[in-house]
PDB file of C-alpha atoms in Angstrom:
ATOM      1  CA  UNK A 770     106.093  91.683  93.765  1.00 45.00           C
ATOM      2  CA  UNK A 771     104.649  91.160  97.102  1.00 49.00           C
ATOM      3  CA  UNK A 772     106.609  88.099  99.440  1.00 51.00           C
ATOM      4  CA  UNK A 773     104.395  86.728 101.583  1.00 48.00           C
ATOM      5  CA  UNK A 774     106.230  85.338 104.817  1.00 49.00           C
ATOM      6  CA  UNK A 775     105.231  82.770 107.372  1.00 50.00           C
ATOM      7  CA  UNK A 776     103.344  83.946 110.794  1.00 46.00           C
ATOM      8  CA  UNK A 777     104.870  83.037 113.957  1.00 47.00           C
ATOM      9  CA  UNK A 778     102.604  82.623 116.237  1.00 45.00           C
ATOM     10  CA  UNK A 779     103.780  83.099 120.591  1.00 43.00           C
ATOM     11  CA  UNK A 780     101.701  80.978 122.886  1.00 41.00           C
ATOM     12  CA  UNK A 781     103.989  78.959 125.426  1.00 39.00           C
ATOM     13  CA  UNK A 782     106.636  78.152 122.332  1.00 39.00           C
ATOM     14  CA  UNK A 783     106.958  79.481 119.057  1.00 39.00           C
ATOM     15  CA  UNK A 784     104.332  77.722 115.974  1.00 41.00           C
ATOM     16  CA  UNK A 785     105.392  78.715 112.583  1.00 45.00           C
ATOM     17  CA  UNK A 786     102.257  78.646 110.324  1.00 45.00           C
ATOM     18  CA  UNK A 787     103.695  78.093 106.632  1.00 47.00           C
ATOM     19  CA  UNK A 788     100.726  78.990 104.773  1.00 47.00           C
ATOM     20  CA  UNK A 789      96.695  79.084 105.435  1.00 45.00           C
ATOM     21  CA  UNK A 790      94.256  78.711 102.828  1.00 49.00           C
ATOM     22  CA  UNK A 791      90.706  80.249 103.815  1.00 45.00           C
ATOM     23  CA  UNK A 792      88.702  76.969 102.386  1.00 51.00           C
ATOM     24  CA  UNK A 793      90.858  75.471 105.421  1.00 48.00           C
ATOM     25  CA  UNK A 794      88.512  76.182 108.432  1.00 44.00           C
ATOM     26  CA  UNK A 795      85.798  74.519 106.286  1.00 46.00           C
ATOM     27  CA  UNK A 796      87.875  70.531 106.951  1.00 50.00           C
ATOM     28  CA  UNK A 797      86.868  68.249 109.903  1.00 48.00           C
ATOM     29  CA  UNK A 798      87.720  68.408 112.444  1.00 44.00           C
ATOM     30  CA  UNK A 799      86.029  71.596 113.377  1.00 39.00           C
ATOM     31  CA  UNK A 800      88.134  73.630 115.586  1.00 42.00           C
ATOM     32  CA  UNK A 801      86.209  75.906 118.847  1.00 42.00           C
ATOM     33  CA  UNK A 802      87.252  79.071 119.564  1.00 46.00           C
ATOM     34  CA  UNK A 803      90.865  78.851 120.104  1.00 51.00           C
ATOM     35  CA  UNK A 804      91.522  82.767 122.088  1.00 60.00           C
ATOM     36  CA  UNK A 805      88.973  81.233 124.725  1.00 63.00           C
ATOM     37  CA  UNK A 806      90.482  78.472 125.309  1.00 65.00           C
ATOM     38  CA  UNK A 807      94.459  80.056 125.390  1.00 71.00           C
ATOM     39  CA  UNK A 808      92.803  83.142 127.388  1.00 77.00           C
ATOM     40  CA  UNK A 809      91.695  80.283 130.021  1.00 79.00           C
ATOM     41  CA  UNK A 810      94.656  78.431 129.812  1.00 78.00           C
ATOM     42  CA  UNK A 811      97.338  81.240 130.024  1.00 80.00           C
ATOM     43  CA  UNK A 812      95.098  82.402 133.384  1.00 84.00           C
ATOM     44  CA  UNK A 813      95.260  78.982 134.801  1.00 83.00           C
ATOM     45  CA  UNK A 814      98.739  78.168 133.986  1.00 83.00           C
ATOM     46  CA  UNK A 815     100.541  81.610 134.728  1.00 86.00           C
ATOM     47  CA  UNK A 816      98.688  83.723 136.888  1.00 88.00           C
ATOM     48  CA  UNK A 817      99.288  81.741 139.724  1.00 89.00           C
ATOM     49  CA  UNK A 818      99.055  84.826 142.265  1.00 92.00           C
ATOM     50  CA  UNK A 819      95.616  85.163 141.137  1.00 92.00           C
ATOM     51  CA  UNK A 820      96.598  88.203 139.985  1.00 93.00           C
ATOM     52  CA  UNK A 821      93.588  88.353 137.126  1.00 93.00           C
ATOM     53  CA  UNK A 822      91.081  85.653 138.755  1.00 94.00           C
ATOM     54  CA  UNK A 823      89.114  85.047 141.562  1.00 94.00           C
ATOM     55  CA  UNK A 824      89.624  81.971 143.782  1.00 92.00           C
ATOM     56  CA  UNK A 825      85.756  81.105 144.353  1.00 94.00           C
ATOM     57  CA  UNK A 826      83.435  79.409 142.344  1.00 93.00           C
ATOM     58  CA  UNK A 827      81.285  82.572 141.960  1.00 94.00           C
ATOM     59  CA  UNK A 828      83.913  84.378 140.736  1.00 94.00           C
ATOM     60  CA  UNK A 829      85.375  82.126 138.413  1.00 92.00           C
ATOM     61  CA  UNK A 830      81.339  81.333 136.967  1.00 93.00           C
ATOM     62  CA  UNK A 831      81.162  85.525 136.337  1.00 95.00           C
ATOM     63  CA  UNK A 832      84.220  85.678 134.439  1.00 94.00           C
ATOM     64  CA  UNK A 833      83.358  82.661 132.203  1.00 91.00           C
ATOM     65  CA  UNK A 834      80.380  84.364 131.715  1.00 93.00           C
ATOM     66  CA  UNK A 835      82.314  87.625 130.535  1.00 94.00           C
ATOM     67  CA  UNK A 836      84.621  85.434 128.369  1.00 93.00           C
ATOM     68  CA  UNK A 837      82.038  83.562 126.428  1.00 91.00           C
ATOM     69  CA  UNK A 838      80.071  86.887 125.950  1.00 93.00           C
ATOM     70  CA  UNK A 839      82.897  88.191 124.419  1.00 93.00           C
ATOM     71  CA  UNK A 840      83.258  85.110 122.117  1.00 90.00           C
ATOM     72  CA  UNK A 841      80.122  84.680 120.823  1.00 89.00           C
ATOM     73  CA  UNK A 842      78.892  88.581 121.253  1.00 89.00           C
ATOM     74  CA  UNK A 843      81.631  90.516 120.804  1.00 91.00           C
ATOM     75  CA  UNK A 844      84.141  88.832 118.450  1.00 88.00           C
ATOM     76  CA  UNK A 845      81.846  87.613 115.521  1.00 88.00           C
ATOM     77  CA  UNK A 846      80.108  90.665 114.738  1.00 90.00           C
ATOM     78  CA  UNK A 847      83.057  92.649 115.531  1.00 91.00           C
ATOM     79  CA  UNK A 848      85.037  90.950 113.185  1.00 88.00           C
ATOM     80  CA  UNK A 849      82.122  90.615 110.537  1.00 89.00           C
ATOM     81  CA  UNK A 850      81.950  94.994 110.072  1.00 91.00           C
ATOM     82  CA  UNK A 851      85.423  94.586 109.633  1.00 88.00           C
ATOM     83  CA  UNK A 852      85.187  92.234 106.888  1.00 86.00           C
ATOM     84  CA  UNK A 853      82.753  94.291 105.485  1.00 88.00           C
ATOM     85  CA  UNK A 854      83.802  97.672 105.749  1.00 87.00           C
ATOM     86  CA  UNK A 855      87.618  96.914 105.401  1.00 83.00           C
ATOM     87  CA  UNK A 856      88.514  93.736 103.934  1.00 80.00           C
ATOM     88  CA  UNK A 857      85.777  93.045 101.166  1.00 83.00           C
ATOM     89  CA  UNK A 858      86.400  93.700  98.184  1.00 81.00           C
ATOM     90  CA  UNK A 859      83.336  94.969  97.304  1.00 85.00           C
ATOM     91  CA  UNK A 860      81.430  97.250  99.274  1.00 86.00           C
ATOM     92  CA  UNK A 861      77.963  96.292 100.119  1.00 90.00           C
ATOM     93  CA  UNK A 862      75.541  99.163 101.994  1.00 91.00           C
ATOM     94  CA  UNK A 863      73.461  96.797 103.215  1.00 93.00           C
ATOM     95  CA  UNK A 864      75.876  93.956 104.722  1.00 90.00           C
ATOM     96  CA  UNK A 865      77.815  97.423 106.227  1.00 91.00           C
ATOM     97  CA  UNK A 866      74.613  98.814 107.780  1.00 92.00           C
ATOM     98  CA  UNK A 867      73.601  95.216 109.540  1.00 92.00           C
ATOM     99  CA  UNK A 868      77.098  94.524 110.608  1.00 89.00           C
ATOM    100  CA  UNK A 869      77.568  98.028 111.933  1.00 91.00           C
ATOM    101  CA  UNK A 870      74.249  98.029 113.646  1.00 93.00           C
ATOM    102  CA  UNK A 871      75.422  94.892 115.637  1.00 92.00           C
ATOM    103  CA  UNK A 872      78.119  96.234 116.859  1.00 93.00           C
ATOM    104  CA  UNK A 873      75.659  98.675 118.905  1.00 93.00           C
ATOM    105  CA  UNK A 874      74.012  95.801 121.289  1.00 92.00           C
ATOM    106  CA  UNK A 875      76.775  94.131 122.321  1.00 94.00           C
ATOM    107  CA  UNK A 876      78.733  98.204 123.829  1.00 95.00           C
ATOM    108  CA  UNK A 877      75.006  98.548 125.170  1.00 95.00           C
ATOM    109  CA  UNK A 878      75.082  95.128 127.184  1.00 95.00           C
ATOM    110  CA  UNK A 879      78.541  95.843 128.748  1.00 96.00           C
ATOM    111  CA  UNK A 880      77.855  99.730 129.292  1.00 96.00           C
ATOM    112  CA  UNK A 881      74.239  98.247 131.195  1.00 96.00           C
ATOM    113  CA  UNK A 882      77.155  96.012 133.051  1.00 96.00           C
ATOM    114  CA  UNK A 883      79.343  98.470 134.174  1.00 97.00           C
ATOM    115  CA  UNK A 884      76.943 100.472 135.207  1.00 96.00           C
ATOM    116  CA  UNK A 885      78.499 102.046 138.939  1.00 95.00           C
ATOM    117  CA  UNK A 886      81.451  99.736 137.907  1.00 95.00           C
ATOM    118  CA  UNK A 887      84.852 100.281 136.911  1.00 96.00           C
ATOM    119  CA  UNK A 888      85.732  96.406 136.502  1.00 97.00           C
ATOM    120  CA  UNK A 889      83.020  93.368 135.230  1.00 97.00           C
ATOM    121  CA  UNK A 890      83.626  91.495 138.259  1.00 96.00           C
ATOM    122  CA  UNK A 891      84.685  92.118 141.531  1.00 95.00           C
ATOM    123  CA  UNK A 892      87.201  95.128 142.646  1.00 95.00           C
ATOM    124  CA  UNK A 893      89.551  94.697 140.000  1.00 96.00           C
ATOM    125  CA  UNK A 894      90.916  93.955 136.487  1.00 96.00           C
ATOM    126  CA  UNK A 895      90.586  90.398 135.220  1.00 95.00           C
ATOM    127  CA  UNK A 896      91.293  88.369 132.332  1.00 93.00           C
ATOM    128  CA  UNK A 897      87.228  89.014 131.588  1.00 94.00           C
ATOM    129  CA  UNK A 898      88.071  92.958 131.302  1.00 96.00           C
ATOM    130  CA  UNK A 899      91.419  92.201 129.220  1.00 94.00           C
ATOM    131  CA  UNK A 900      89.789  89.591 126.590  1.00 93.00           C
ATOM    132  CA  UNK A 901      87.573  92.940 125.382  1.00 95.00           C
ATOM    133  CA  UNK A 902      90.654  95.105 125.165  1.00 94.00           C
ATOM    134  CA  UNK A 903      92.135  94.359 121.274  1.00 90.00           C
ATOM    135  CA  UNK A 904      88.585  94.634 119.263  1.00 91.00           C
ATOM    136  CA  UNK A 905      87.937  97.843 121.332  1.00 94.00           C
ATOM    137  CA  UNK A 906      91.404  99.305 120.501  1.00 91.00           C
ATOM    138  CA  UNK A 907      90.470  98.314 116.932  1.00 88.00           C
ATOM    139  CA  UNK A 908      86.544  99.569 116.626  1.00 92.00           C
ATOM    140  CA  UNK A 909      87.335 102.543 115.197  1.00 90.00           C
ATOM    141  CA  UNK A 910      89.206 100.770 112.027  1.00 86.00           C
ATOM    142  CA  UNK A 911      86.461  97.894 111.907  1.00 89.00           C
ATOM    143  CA  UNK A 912      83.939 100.840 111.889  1.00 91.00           C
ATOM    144  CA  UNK A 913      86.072 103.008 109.713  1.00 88.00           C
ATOM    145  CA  UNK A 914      85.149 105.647 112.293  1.00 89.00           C
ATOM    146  CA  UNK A 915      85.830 109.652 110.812  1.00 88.00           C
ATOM    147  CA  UNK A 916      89.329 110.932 112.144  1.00 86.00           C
ATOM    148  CA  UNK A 917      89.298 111.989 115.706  1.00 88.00           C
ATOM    149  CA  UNK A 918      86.032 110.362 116.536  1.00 90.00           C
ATOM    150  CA  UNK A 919      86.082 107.833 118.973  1.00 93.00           C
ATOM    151  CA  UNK A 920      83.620 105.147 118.443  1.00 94.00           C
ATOM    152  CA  UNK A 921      82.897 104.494 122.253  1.00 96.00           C
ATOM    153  CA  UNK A 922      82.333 107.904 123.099  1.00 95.00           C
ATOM    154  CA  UNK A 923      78.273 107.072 123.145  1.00 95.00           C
ATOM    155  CA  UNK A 924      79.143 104.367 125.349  1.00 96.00           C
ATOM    156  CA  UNK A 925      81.204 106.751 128.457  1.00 97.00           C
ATOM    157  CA  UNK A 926      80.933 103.407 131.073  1.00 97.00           C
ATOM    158  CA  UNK A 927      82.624 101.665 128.095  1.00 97.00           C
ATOM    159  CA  UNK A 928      85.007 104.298 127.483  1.00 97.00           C
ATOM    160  CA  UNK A 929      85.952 104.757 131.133  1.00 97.00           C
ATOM    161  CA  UNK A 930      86.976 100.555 131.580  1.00 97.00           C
ATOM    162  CA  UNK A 931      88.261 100.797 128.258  1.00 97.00           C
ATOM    163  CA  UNK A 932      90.605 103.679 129.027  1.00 96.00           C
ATOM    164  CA  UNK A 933      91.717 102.126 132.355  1.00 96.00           C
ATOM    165  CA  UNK A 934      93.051  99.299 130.270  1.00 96.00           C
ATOM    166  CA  UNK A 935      95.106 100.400 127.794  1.00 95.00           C
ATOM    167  CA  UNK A 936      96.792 103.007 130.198  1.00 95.00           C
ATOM    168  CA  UNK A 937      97.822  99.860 132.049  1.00 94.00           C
ATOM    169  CA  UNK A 938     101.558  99.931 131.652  1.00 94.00           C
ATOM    170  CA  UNK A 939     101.684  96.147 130.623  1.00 91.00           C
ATOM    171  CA  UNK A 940      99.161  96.823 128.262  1.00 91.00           C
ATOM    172  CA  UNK A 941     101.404  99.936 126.394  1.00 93.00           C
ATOM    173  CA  UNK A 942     104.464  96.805 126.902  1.00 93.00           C
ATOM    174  CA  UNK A 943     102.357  94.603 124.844  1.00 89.00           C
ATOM    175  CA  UNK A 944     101.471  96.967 121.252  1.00 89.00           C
ATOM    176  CA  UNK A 945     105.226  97.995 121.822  1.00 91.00           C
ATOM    177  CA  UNK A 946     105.985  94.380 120.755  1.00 90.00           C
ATOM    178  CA  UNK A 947     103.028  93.257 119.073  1.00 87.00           C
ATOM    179  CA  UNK A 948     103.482  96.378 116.464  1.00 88.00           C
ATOM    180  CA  UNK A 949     107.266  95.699 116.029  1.00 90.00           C
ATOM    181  CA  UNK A 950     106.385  91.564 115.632  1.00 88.00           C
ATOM    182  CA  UNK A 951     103.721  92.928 113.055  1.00 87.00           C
ATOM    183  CA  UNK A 952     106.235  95.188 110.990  1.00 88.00           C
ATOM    184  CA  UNK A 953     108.783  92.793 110.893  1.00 88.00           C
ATOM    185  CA  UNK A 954     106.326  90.083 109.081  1.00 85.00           C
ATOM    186  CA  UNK A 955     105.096  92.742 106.802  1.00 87.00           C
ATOM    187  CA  UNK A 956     101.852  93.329 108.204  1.00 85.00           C
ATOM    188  CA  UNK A 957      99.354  96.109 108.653  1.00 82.00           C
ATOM    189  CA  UNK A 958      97.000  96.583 111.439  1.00 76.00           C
ATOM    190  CA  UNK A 959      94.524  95.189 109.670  1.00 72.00           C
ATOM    191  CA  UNK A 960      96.291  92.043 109.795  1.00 76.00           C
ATOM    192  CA  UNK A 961      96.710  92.153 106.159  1.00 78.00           C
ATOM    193  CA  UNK A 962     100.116  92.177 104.305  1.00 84.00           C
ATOM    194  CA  UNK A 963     101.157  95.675 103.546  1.00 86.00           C
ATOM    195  CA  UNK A 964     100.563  96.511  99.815  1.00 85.00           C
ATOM    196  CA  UNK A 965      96.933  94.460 100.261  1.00 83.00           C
ATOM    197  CA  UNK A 966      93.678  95.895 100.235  1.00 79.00           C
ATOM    198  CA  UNK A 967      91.364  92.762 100.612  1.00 76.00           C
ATOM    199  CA  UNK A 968      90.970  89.566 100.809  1.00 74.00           C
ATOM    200  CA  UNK A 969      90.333  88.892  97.422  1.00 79.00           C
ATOM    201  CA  UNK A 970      93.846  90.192  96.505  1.00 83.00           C
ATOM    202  CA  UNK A 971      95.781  88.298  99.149  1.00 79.00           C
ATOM    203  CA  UNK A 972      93.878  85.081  97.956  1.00 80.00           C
ATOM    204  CA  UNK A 973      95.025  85.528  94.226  1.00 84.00           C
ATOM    205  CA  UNK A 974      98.666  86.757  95.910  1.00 83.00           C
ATOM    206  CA  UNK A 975      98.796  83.478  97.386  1.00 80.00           C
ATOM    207  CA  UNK A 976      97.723  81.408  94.099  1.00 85.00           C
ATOM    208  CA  UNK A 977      99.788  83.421  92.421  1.00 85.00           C
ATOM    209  CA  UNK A 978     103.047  82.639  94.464  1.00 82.00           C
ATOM    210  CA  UNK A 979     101.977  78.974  94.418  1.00 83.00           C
ATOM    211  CA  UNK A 980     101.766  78.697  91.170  1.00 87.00           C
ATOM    212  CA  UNK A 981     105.237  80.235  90.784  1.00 85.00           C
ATOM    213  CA  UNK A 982     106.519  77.889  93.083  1.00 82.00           C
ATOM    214  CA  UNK A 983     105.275  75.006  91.443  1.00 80.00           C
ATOM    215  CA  UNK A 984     106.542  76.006  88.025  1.00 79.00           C
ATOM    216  CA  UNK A 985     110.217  76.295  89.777  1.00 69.00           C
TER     217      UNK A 985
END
């Protein structure tokens, strides 16, 4: 029997999300992309040495830029050949192929921008860089890349910024605890509770525990 347990969720205090049914996001009101909007306001709150940021308005307009490209580019189709290489229960070629093939675009654009560059913007690492970081560290999963291949190694101006990240010390500090938070809820990297494959089985999991809780 699989328990699932609430999510806690860290932003500024800790949300405890009971339970989430998937027809959920489908109710008004329509929520925007909530990791923009937290990336912007943990920047503007917290980094207040400007530590991540630039001061200027040009600066400021180029990360935006970065942010949103990573919202609307890289996330969705990111996440979409992960739901359809990992979490679907049934395997489609076709849906696998497109979602796959979009991936490819969106390393070309930011290879094309950091061209001669080792950050997006400016002379160092920003919040712009840093909002790319988790679906990168994930690609190979989403992609469910062959074992000691890495998925950005077509991309080397990818691989390069990448690399400079996630040998950032605070960056290593961060899937210390994000892995132990994640183990401790019974969770997979996938997101997924351990002992599910898809969504399809967490769904009937879920109906399945309801309806045991109803009948008690």
């Amino acid at each position: 029997m699989l328990n699932t347990k609430p999510i806690t969720v860290w932003l500024t205090r800790a949300y405890v999300i009971e339970s989430f049914r998937f027809n959920d996001v489908k109710l008004k009101p329509y929520t925007i992309s909530a990791r923009t909007v937290e990336s912007q306001y943990l920047e503007e709150v917290y980094d207040t040495d400007k530590k991540l940021t630039y001061e200027s308005l040009n600066g400021r307009q180029l990360l935006n830029q970065y942010l949103h490209f990573q919202m609307s580019g890289q996330r969705p189709y990111y996440g979409q050949a992960g739901w359809c290489n990992v979490l679907h229960h049934e395997r489609i070629p076709s849906a696998m192929e497109r979602y796959n093939d979009q991936v490819k675009p969106c390393l070309e654009v930011l290879s094309t921008c950091l061209e001669d560059k080792t950050w997006l913007v400016g002379d160092k690492c920003t919040f712009a860089d840093l909002s790319f970081v988790p679906w990168n560290c994930r690609l190979d999963m989403l992609l469910q890349t062959p074992p000691g291949e890495d998925p950005l190694a077509k991309y080397p101006n990818v691989q390069a910024w990448h690399d400079h990240m996630v040998d950032r010390p605070s960056w290593k500090r961060c899937m210390e605890v994000r892995d132990k938070l994640m183990d401790d809820q019974s969770l997979m990297p996938n997101s997924m509770p351990k002992g599910i494959n898809n969504i399809q089985e967490y769904e009937a999991e879920i109906a399945r525990e309801a309806a045991e809780k109803g009948r008690s």
